[in-house]
Short mmCIF file of C-alpha atoms in Angstrom, two decimals:
data_model
loop_
_atom_site.label_atom_id
_atom_site.label_comp_id
_atom_site.label_asym_id
_atom_site.label_seq_id
_atom_site.Cartn_x
_atom_site.Cartn_y
_atom_site.Cartn_z
CA ARG A 3 -26.98 -15.46 11.92
CA ASN A 4 -29.58 -14.01 14.80
CA TRP A 5 -29.77 -10.47 14.30
CA LEU A 6 -29.07 -10.09 18.39
CA ASN A 7 -25.84 -11.76 17.53
CA MET A 8 -25.29 -9.12 15.21
CA ALA A 9 -22.12 -6.75 15.61
CA LYS A 10 -21.19 -3.21 14.50
CA VAL A 11 -17.72 -3.13 13.55
CA LEU A 12 -15.78 -0.32 12.12
CA LEU A 13 -12.60 -1.12 10.14
CA VAL A 14 -10.45 2.18 10.47
CA ASN A 15 -7.35 3.01 7.89
CA PRO A 16 -5.46 5.28 10.19
CA PRO A 17 -4.21 8.79 8.97
CA PHE A 18 -0.54 9.01 7.77
CA TYR A 19 -0.60 11.21 4.23
CA ARG A 20 -2.85 14.13 6.07
CA PHE A 21 0.22 14.69 8.31
CA LEU A 22 2.30 15.55 5.20
CA GLY A 23 -0.39 18.00 3.50
CA SER A 24 -1.55 15.11 1.12
CA HIS A 25 -4.35 12.41 1.61
CA TYR A 26 -5.26 8.73 0.58
CA ASN A 27 -8.76 8.76 -0.78
CA ALA A 28 -8.57 5.43 -2.32
CA ASN A 29 -10.66 2.27 -1.04
CA SER A 30 -8.16 0.47 1.39
CA LEU A 31 -8.64 -3.05 0.27
CA GLY A 32 -7.41 -5.25 3.20
CA ILE A 33 -10.12 -3.48 5.28
CA ALA A 34 -12.64 -3.53 2.77
CA TYR A 35 -12.37 -7.30 2.04
CA ILE A 36 -12.58 -7.82 6.18
CA THR A 37 -15.66 -5.75 6.07
CA SER A 38 -17.44 -7.78 3.27
CA VAL A 39 -16.80 -11.37 4.85
CA LEU A 40 -18.23 -9.58 7.89
CA ASN A 41 -21.11 -8.28 6.20
CA GLU A 42 -21.74 -11.40 4.48
CA ASN A 43 -21.66 -13.38 7.91
CA GLY A 44 -24.79 -11.06 9.24
CA HIS A 45 -22.92 -8.22 11.28
CA ASP A 46 -23.04 -4.66 10.30
CA ALA A 47 -19.08 -3.62 9.08
CA TRP A 48 -18.19 -0.45 7.88
CA THR A 49 -14.81 0.94 6.71
CA TYR A 50 -13.58 4.14 7.61
CA ASN A 51 -10.93 6.30 6.00
CA ALA A 52 -9.13 8.48 8.32
CA ASP A 53 -6.91 9.63 5.37
CA TYR A 54 -9.54 11.10 3.18
CA LEU A 55 -9.36 14.77 2.34
CA SER A 56 -12.43 16.42 -0.09
CA SER A 57 -10.89 18.18 -3.11
CA ASN A 58 -11.88 21.32 -1.89
CA GLN A 59 -10.07 20.81 1.77
CA TYR A 60 -7.10 19.45 -0.06
CA LYS A 61 -6.62 22.37 -2.18
CA ASP A 62 -6.34 24.45 0.75
CA LEU A 63 -3.77 22.54 2.15
CA SER A 64 -1.71 22.23 -0.88
CA SER A 65 0.92 24.88 0.42
CA LEU A 66 1.79 21.96 3.32
CA PHE A 67 3.66 19.93 1.06
CA ASN A 68 7.00 20.99 2.26
CA GLY A 69 5.98 20.42 5.91
CA PHE A 70 7.44 16.95 6.34
CA ASP A 71 9.52 18.33 9.51
CA ASP A 72 6.48 19.65 11.08
CA TYR A 73 4.31 16.53 11.46
CA LYS A 74 5.80 14.86 14.17
CA ALA A 75 4.13 17.60 16.22
CA TYR A 76 1.08 15.72 15.76
CA PHE A 77 2.02 12.98 17.87
CA LYS A 78 3.09 15.30 20.70
CA ASP A 79 -0.31 17.16 20.56
CA GLU A 80 -3.29 14.60 21.25
CA GLU A 81 -6.04 17.35 21.76
CA ASN A 82 -5.46 18.35 18.02
CA ALA A 83 -8.53 18.96 15.64
CA LEU A 84 -7.31 16.02 13.65
CA TRP A 85 -7.40 13.26 16.19
CA VAL A 86 -10.66 15.03 17.68
CA GLU A 87 -12.46 14.81 13.99
CA ILE A 88 -11.36 10.99 13.95
CA VAL A 89 -12.02 9.81 17.25
CA ASN A 90 -15.55 11.64 17.43
CA LYS A 91 -16.35 10.08 13.95
CA ILE A 92 -15.44 6.41 15.29
CA ILE A 93 -17.52 7.43 18.64
CA ASN A 94 -20.50 8.58 16.40
CA PHE A 95 -20.33 5.03 14.63
CA LYS A 96 -21.26 3.41 18.30
CA PRO A 97 -18.94 0.29 17.32
CA ASP A 98 -18.95 -2.95 19.13
CA TRP A 99 -15.38 -3.68 17.58
CA ILE A 100 -13.00 -1.47 15.83
CA GLY A 101 -10.17 -2.82 13.53
CA TYR A 102 -7.18 -0.94 12.50
CA THR A 103 -5.32 -1.71 9.44
CA SER A 104 -1.30 -1.21 10.13
CA TYR A 105 1.76 -0.47 8.50
CA THR A 106 5.04 0.67 10.22
CA ALA A 107 4.60 4.31 9.45
CA ASN A 108 0.75 4.64 10.89
CA LEU A 109 1.49 2.61 14.26
CA SER A 110 2.01 5.75 16.15
CA ALA A 111 -1.27 7.19 14.80
CA ILE A 112 -3.03 4.07 15.85
CA ASN A 113 -1.51 4.27 19.50
CA VAL A 114 -2.86 7.81 19.74
CA ILE A 115 -6.74 7.00 18.37
CA SER A 116 -6.95 3.60 20.21
CA LYS A 117 -6.14 5.60 23.42
CA LEU A 118 -8.62 8.38 23.08
CA VAL A 119 -11.04 5.73 21.89
CA ARG A 120 -10.45 3.91 25.01
CA GLU A 121 -11.17 6.72 27.25
CA ALA A 122 -14.23 7.68 25.42
CA MET A 123 -15.49 3.85 24.85
CA PRO A 124 -13.73 1.60 27.45
CA GLN A 125 -15.98 -1.54 26.61
CA VAL A 126 -14.99 -1.20 22.54
CA LYS A 127 -12.80 -4.28 21.49
CA GLN A 128 -9.91 -3.06 19.54
CA VAL A 129 -8.07 -5.05 17.19
CA VAL A 130 -4.85 -4.14 14.84
CA GLY A 131 -4.02 -6.05 11.70
CA GLY A 132 -2.15 -5.62 8.35
CA VAL A 133 1.45 -5.16 7.60
CA HIS A 134 3.08 -4.29 10.64
CA ALA A 135 0.68 -6.48 12.91
CA THR A 136 1.98 -9.30 10.87
CA LEU A 137 5.94 -8.36 10.80
CA ASP A 138 6.14 -7.63 14.32
CA ARG A 139 4.69 -10.57 16.57
CA GLU A 140 4.91 -8.26 19.49
CA THR A 141 2.61 -5.24 18.49
CA LEU A 142 0.47 -5.39 21.38
CA LEU A 143 3.64 -4.24 23.45
CA LYS A 144 3.47 -0.76 21.22
CA LEU A 145 -0.36 -0.48 21.29
CA PRO A 146 -0.85 -0.69 25.25
CA VAL A 147 -4.80 -0.40 24.98
CA VAL A 148 -5.61 -2.64 21.71
CA ASP A 149 -6.64 -5.91 22.66
CA TYR A 150 -5.88 -8.21 19.72
CA ALA A 151 -3.41 -8.56 16.86
CA VAL A 152 -4.22 -10.67 13.65
CA GLN A 153 -1.42 -12.25 11.63
CA ARG A 154 -1.52 -12.06 7.97
CA GLU A 155 -5.04 -12.53 6.42
CA GLY A 156 -7.44 -11.25 8.63
CA GLU A 157 -11.15 -12.26 6.65
CA PHE A 158 -11.73 -14.98 8.94
CA PRO A 159 -9.65 -14.49 12.43
CA MET A 160 -11.86 -11.15 12.81
CA LEU A 161 -14.94 -12.74 11.89
CA GLN A 162 -14.24 -15.36 14.72
CA LEU A 163 -13.48 -12.78 17.00
CA VAL A 164 -16.49 -10.79 16.34
CA ASN A 165 -18.80 -14.28 16.31
CA GLY A 166 -17.65 -14.42 20.00
CA ASP A 167 -15.09 -17.29 19.48
CA GLU A 168 -12.46 -17.73 22.43
CA PRO A 169 -9.64 -15.78 21.16
CA SER A 170 -7.01 -18.48 22.21
CA LYS A 171 -8.78 -20.85 19.92
CA ILE A 172 -8.28 -18.51 16.99
CA VAL A 173 -5.23 -19.32 15.11
CA GLY A 174 -3.72 -15.98 13.85
CA VAL A 175 -4.76 -14.20 16.87
CA SER A 176 -2.45 -12.55 19.52
CA TYR A 177 -3.93 -11.46 22.62
CA ARG A 178 -2.86 -10.17 26.47
CA THR A 179 -2.82 -12.54 29.56
CA VAL A 180 -1.36 -12.11 32.79
CA PHE A 181 1.69 -14.02 31.60
CA GLY A 182 2.13 -11.49 28.64
CA ILE A 183 0.97 -11.78 24.93
CA GLN A 184 -0.27 -15.21 24.08
CA GLY A 185 -1.26 -16.81 21.00
CA ALA A 186 0.35 -15.64 17.34
CA GLY A 187 0.93 -17.90 14.81
CA ASP A 188 -0.58 -17.47 11.38
CA SER A 189 -3.95 -17.45 10.39
CA PRO A 190 -4.74 -20.25 7.94
CA LYS A 191 -4.36 -19.84 4.23
CA ILE A 192 -7.43 -19.24 2.29
CA ALA A 193 -7.71 -22.33 0.55
CA ASP A 194 -9.51 -20.45 -2.67
CA ILE A 195 -9.43 -16.53 -2.88
CA ASP A 196 -12.17 -16.86 -5.39
CA THR A 197 -14.66 -17.82 -2.78
CA LEU A 198 -14.16 -14.11 -1.26
CA PRO A 199 -16.70 -11.63 -1.79
CA PHE A 200 -15.57 -8.68 -3.79
CA PRO A 201 -14.25 -5.64 -1.15
CA GLU A 202 -16.52 -3.46 0.05
CA ARG A 203 -17.01 -0.28 -1.67
CA GLU A 204 -20.66 0.83 -0.40
CA LYS A 205 -20.43 0.90 3.20
CA LEU A 206 -18.03 3.92 3.87
CA TRP A 207 -18.62 5.65 7.10
CA GLY A 208 -19.02 9.32 7.24
CA PHE A 209 -19.49 9.85 3.97
CA GLY A 210 -22.45 11.80 2.03
CA LYS A 211 -23.16 11.09 -1.31
CA THR A 212 -20.81 13.77 -2.86
CA LYS A 213 -17.70 12.61 -0.53
CA LYS A 214 -18.41 8.86 -1.64
CA SER A 215 -17.93 9.88 -5.24
CA GLU A 216 -14.41 11.00 -4.40
CA VAL A 217 -13.38 7.70 -3.10
CA ASP A 218 -11.39 5.74 -5.47
CA VAL A 219 -13.21 2.28 -5.64
CA SER A 220 -11.13 1.15 -8.69
CA TYR A 221 -8.48 -0.83 -6.70
CA ILE A 222 -8.39 -4.52 -7.59
CA VAL A 223 -6.25 -7.22 -6.20
CA THR A 224 -5.82 -10.19 -8.11
CA ILE A 225 -2.64 -12.12 -6.39
CA ARG A 226 -2.04 -12.37 -2.59
CA GLY A 227 1.90 -12.07 -1.87
CA CYS A 228 4.63 -12.12 -4.27
CA PRO A 229 7.07 -15.25 -5.00
CA TYR A 230 10.33 -12.86 -4.97
CA LYS A 231 12.82 -12.36 -2.44
CA CYS A 232 13.95 -8.68 -2.79
CA THR A 233 15.80 -7.78 0.46
CA TYR A 234 14.24 -4.16 0.95
CA CYS A 235 10.36 -5.31 0.22
CA ALA A 236 8.49 -6.57 3.28
CA SER A 237 6.03 -8.73 0.86
CA PRO A 238 8.29 -12.01 1.15
CA PHE A 239 7.87 -12.04 4.94
CA HIS A 240 4.20 -10.47 5.04
CA TRP A 241 2.62 -13.04 2.62
CA LYS A 242 5.38 -15.76 3.05
CA ARG A 243 6.99 -16.71 -0.54
CA ASN A 244 5.30 -20.25 -0.38
CA LYS A 245 1.73 -18.62 0.24
CA THR A 246 1.10 -16.36 -2.86
CA GLU A 247 -2.43 -17.14 -4.12
CA PHE A 248 -4.26 -16.04 -7.61
CA ARG A 249 -7.35 -15.28 -8.44
CA SER A 250 -8.88 -16.88 -11.56
CA PRO A 251 -8.80 -14.52 -14.36
CA GLN A 252 -12.50 -14.82 -14.77
CA SER A 253 -13.00 -13.84 -11.09
CA VAL A 254 -10.97 -10.63 -11.86
CA LEU A 255 -13.05 -9.82 -15.04
CA ASP A 256 -16.12 -10.19 -13.30
CA GLU A 257 -14.99 -7.53 -10.62
CA MET A 258 -13.70 -5.35 -13.43
CA LYS A 259 -17.37 -5.80 -14.75
CA TYR A 260 -19.22 -5.31 -11.63
CA LEU A 261 -16.90 -1.88 -11.11
CA HIS A 262 -17.91 -0.70 -14.41
CA ASP A 263 -21.34 -1.44 -13.84
CA ASN A 264 -21.94 0.07 -10.79
CA TYR A 265 -19.08 2.52 -10.00
CA TRP A 266 -17.36 3.58 -13.37
CA THR A 267 -17.64 7.27 -14.53
CA ASP A 268 -15.67 9.00 -17.01
CA ASN A 269 -15.76 12.02 -14.96
CA GLY A 270 -12.39 10.76 -12.82
CA ILE A 271 -11.42 13.56 -10.13
CA ASP A 272 -7.77 14.69 -10.56
CA TYR A 273 -5.82 15.77 -7.92
CA SER A 274 -1.91 16.41 -7.44
CA ALA A 275 -0.12 14.14 -5.42
CA SER A 276 2.69 14.19 -3.03
CA ALA A 277 5.89 13.14 -4.29
CA ASN A 278 9.43 14.17 -4.51
CA ILE A 279 9.27 16.29 -7.78
CA ASP A 280 9.97 20.17 -8.15
CA SER A 281 6.76 20.59 -9.94
CA LYS A 282 3.88 19.27 -7.76
CA GLU A 283 1.30 19.89 -9.91
CA ASN A 284 2.65 17.97 -12.61
CA LEU A 285 1.94 14.69 -10.84
CA ILE A 286 -1.58 13.39 -11.09
CA ILE A 287 -3.62 10.86 -9.47
CA LYS A 288 -6.86 10.05 -11.60
CA ASP A 289 -9.62 8.52 -9.61
CA ASN A 290 -12.12 6.48 -10.93
CA ALA A 291 -11.47 6.65 -14.51
CA ILE A 292 -8.75 3.90 -14.28
CA VAL A 293 -8.29 0.38 -12.80
CA TYR A 294 -5.69 0.01 -10.70
CA PHE A 295 -4.18 -3.43 -10.10
CA VAL A 296 -2.31 -3.43 -6.90
CA ASP A 297 -0.69 -6.73 -6.62
CA ASP A 298 3.02 -6.60 -6.09
CA VAL A 299 3.56 -7.82 -9.74
CA PHE A 300 0.61 -8.37 -11.93
CA THR A 301 2.53 -10.07 -14.58
CA VAL A 302 3.49 -12.99 -12.48
CA ARG A 303 2.32 -16.45 -14.38
CA ARG A 304 2.25 -15.50 -18.24
CA PRO A 305 -0.20 -17.83 -19.24
CA ARG A 306 -2.59 -16.47 -16.87
CA VAL A 307 -2.05 -12.56 -17.64
CA LYS A 308 -2.42 -13.48 -21.43
CA GLU A 309 -5.91 -15.23 -20.34
CA ILE A 310 -6.94 -11.79 -18.48
CA LEU A 311 -5.89 -9.38 -20.96
CA ARG A 312 -7.69 -11.42 -23.74
CA GLY A 313 -10.82 -11.56 -21.42
CA MET A 314 -10.88 -7.68 -21.28
CA LEU A 315 -10.63 -7.46 -24.97
CA ASP A 316 -13.34 -9.62 -25.46
CA SER A 317 -15.71 -8.45 -22.81
CA GLY A 318 -15.92 -4.86 -24.35
CA LEU A 319 -15.64 -2.98 -21.32
CA SER A 320 -12.87 -0.73 -22.65
CA MET A 321 -11.66 0.27 -18.91
CA PRO A 322 -8.21 1.93 -19.11
CA TRP A 323 -6.05 0.39 -16.50
CA LYS A 324 -2.42 0.45 -14.79
CA CYS A 325 -0.18 -2.11 -12.70
CA GLU A 326 3.00 -3.11 -11.23
CA ALA A 327 5.13 -5.41 -13.31
CA ARG A 328 8.60 -6.69 -13.94
CA THR A 329 10.43 -6.85 -16.82
CA ASP A 330 11.43 -10.47 -16.69
CA ASN A 331 7.40 -11.37 -16.44
CA LEU A 332 6.96 -9.68 -20.14
CA ASP A 333 7.11 -10.81 -23.70
CA GLU A 334 5.92 -9.14 -26.97
CA GLU A 335 2.47 -10.89 -27.02
CA ILE A 336 2.05 -9.77 -23.47
CA CYS A 337 3.24 -5.99 -24.55
CA GLU A 338 0.87 -6.03 -27.43
CA LEU A 339 -1.91 -7.26 -25.55
CA MET A 340 -1.37 -4.64 -22.70
CA LYS A 341 -1.56 -1.64 -25.37
CA ALA A 342 -4.57 -3.52 -26.92
CA ALA A 343 -6.39 -3.99 -23.58
CA GLY A 344 -6.16 -0.25 -22.51
CA CYS A 345 -2.98 -0.39 -20.33
CA GLU A 346 -2.07 3.42 -19.56
CA ARG A 347 0.97 2.89 -17.49
CA VAL A 348 3.11 0.21 -16.12
CA LYS A 349 5.24 0.75 -12.96
CA LEU A 350 8.43 -0.74 -13.09
CA GLY A 351 10.79 -1.60 -10.15
CA PHE A 352 14.44 -1.02 -11.66
CA GLU A 353 15.98 0.18 -8.57
CA SER A 354 19.57 0.14 -9.86
CA GLY A 355 21.82 0.33 -12.60
CA SER A 356 24.58 -1.66 -10.98
CA ASN A 357 24.55 -5.34 -11.47
CA ARG A 358 26.31 -5.74 -8.46
CA ILE A 359 23.92 -4.07 -6.18
CA LEU A 360 20.98 -5.87 -7.79
CA GLU A 361 22.36 -9.08 -7.29
CA GLN A 362 23.28 -7.68 -3.60
CA VAL A 363 19.35 -7.01 -2.98
CA LYS A 364 18.31 -10.35 -4.66
CA LYS A 365 16.50 -8.41 -7.16
CA GLY A 366 16.35 -11.50 -9.59
CA GLU A 367 16.95 -9.67 -12.65
CA THR A 368 20.32 -7.92 -14.59
CA LYS A 369 20.20 -4.58 -16.12
CA GLU A 370 20.33 -6.12 -19.39
CA GLN A 371 17.00 -8.13 -18.75
CA MET A 372 15.44 -4.89 -17.56
CA LEU A 373 16.49 -3.03 -20.89
CA ALA A 374 15.36 -5.45 -22.71
CA GLY A 375 11.83 -5.55 -20.80
CA ALA A 376 11.78 -2.02 -21.46
CA LYS A 377 12.33 -1.73 -24.96
CA LEU A 378 9.15 -4.47 -25.10
CA LEU A 379 7.08 -1.90 -23.63
CA LYS A 380 8.33 1.06 -25.71
CA ASP A 381 7.82 -0.67 -29.01
CA ALA A 382 4.42 -1.62 -28.25
CA GLY A 383 3.34 1.86 -27.11
CA VAL A 384 2.96 1.21 -23.18
CA PRO A 385 3.89 3.78 -21.51
CA PHE A 386 5.84 3.17 -18.29
CA THR A 387 7.22 4.91 -14.67
CA ALA A 388 10.50 3.75 -13.91
CA TYR A 389 11.44 3.50 -10.17
CA PHE A 390 14.92 3.85 -8.85
CA MET A 391 16.24 3.33 -5.35
CA THR A 392 19.81 4.69 -4.20
CA GLY A 393 21.39 4.51 -0.60
CA PHE A 394 21.87 0.50 -0.27
CA PRO A 395 24.54 -0.85 2.11
CA GLY A 396 28.05 -0.71 0.61
CA GLU A 397 26.68 1.30 -2.86
CA THR A 398 29.51 3.44 -4.00
CA ASP A 399 29.75 6.63 -6.25
CA LYS A 400 30.55 4.08 -9.15
CA ASP A 401 27.37 1.96 -8.76
CA LEU A 402 25.16 5.30 -8.37
CA LYS A 403 26.79 6.86 -11.52
CA GLU A 404 25.86 3.29 -13.31
CA THR A 405 21.96 3.83 -12.32
CA ILE A 406 22.21 7.40 -13.51
CA GLU A 407 23.00 6.45 -17.03
CA PHE A 408 21.02 3.54 -16.81
CA ALA A 409 17.91 5.47 -15.85
CA LYS A 410 18.63 7.98 -18.73
CA GLN A 411 19.21 5.08 -21.14
CA ILE A 412 15.92 3.49 -20.72
CA GLU A 413 14.03 6.66 -21.49
CA ALA A 414 11.01 6.39 -19.04
CA ASP A 415 8.02 8.22 -19.26
CA TYR A 416 8.14 8.95 -15.86
CA TYR A 417 10.96 8.42 -12.69
CA SER A 418 10.00 8.23 -9.30
CA LEU A 419 13.43 8.39 -7.39
CA SER A 420 13.58 7.05 -3.60
CA VAL A 421 16.46 6.82 -0.89
CA LEU A 422 16.52 3.43 0.92
CA ALA A 423 14.27 3.30 3.85
CA PRO A 424 14.97 -0.21 5.42
CA TYR A 425 11.48 -1.43 6.39
CA TYR A 426 10.63 -2.80 9.66
CA GLY A 427 11.05 -6.71 8.87
CA THR A 428 12.52 -6.83 5.52
CA GLU A 429 15.61 -9.04 5.06
CA ILE A 430 17.95 -5.78 4.43
CA TYR A 431 16.53 -4.73 7.87
CA ASN A 432 17.30 -7.51 10.01
CA SER A 433 21.22 -7.63 8.08
CA LEU A 434 21.52 -3.88 9.38
CA ILE A 435 20.10 -4.48 12.75
CA GLU A 436 22.72 -7.58 13.07
CA ASP A 437 25.45 -5.49 11.77
CA GLY A 438 25.07 -2.97 14.32
CA TYR A 439 22.86 -0.27 13.13
CA GLU A 440 20.87 1.14 15.58
CA LEU A 441 17.71 1.79 13.43
CA GLU A 442 16.14 3.60 16.36
CA LYS A 443 14.59 6.40 15.03
CA LYS A 444 10.79 6.81 15.54
CA PRO A 445 8.83 5.10 12.60
CA TRP A 446 6.81 8.09 11.75
CA GLU A 447 10.15 9.89 10.92
CA TYR A 448 11.87 7.19 9.52
CA PHE A 449 9.53 4.89 7.54
CA PHE A 450 9.28 7.19 4.41
CA HIS A 451 11.04 6.40 1.21
CA GLN A 452 10.95 10.02 -0.18
CA SER A 453 13.12 11.46 2.31
CA PRO A 454 16.24 12.47 0.65
CA ASP A 455 18.61 11.43 3.79
CA LEU A 456 20.96 8.51 3.26
CA MET A 457 20.05 6.40 6.26
CA VAL A 458 22.63 3.65 6.04
CA ASN A 459 25.14 4.46 3.46
CA GLU A 460 28.12 6.64 3.94
CA ASN A 461 29.98 5.98 0.72
CA ILE A 462 27.85 8.11 -1.36
CA SER A 463 28.94 11.38 -1.96
CA GLU A 464 26.28 14.66 -1.61
CA LYS A 465 27.43 15.50 -5.16
CA MET A 466 26.37 12.07 -6.56
CA LEU A 467 23.40 11.97 -4.49
CA LYS A 468 22.64 15.58 -6.04
CA GLU A 469 22.90 14.34 -9.64
CA TYR A 470 21.10 11.27 -9.10
CA LEU A 471 18.07 13.31 -7.27
CA SER A 472 18.21 16.13 -10.19
CA LEU A 473 16.96 13.07 -12.74
CA ASN A 474 13.69 14.90 -11.40
CA LYS A 475 14.25 17.29 -13.99
CA LEU A 476 13.50 14.66 -16.69
CA ASN A 477 9.96 14.66 -15.41
CA GLU A 478 9.47 18.24 -16.00
CA ASN A 479 6.68 19.67 -18.34
CA LYS A 480 5.25 15.75 -18.41
CA LYS A 481 1.69 15.70 -17.07
CA VAL A 482 1.91 12.32 -15.98
CA TYR A 483 -0.97 10.24 -14.77
CA LEU A 484 0.33 7.62 -12.05
#
């Protein structure tokens, strides 16, 4: 590409956890992949994580963990120092293009930032992509100064925009016209995701060498999409169930080796994480000393998983790792290979101990199957975190009592407890709208699943909810690396 046509592009992960007194220091893979594709094609693209806090800043803010109710104030004060800091970072980059990754909870932050950027730099083109932009085809109506929205995988639509292609000819891009929002559709499926470059881990805007060492670049995605159809999850609608894409085992192992050779450190940074437990200091996130496979379900396709695990053992890299899984994907051999290959934690979504509720939410597993899968992990010595949820429509005290008993029965290494937040674009959200629920709270108040409020359930008693949340006591005195 002729350097005269090179564009400066900043891909932004907007703030959300910082409003809660926490932070998110990982490399945001969605924008990191787009950045690497732009750079491979001759542009000057960087990522900017506006949710980052240095460990010293974070220690100073640790007292804010209980400030959940206060963070809405940020959106009423567009002169707040946080907005000034973020917009100045963007202005100093002098971008030609800005791209924001969206999920429902950060949409309001994108709105504030994009308006302030537009005032300061009216000529800059602004684009929104990610989960919310895909699920809500009218996202641009909620972001009045953002120019374009990208639906589904954003690498090549963004490249076409930055290259100067006519927006009306780019499949997967919506844009403004005098007749309203036009375009959209889905961006074409990438035929072979092995052909994508590894996500950008080097060009991190606003980071000196010391700060860069605190960015967790050890996240890897091996699967795009999820073949399951749980009603509370946005993934089936975000990715489309028939578009699940798998990287080859060799591609996954190559990225692990690349990580190991270029970024791996045994001196990972530990910090307490924001979660719904009594003693926050016992919940630890470990940076850059553990690989995190962030697939919705790492264990889909057993033969593929076994090939990856055997490859880990043969490579001799000895990199500890964690993943998300389903119990019905496990067998004795996989669990033993996981243990041998350095798995430090499996995250399992059990959700409920009531088969009635599991069937209602289309989990595709029974509690008997889940118990058997948990036992396979325990027998192999692989630690696991059990994720549970309550507050489903129609759920009763009897159902929740079954969940509590089941949670104790599986004897997980750690429990994470949530109350249902019907995320925008999920099947459960759409059903509730049809049933007359007015889900009209502002997204930043609403789409946060660790609020203890029952949002769409009037059956469960306060006493039973309290007993459920008291399962957190099972986590006491456990120093847990999530």
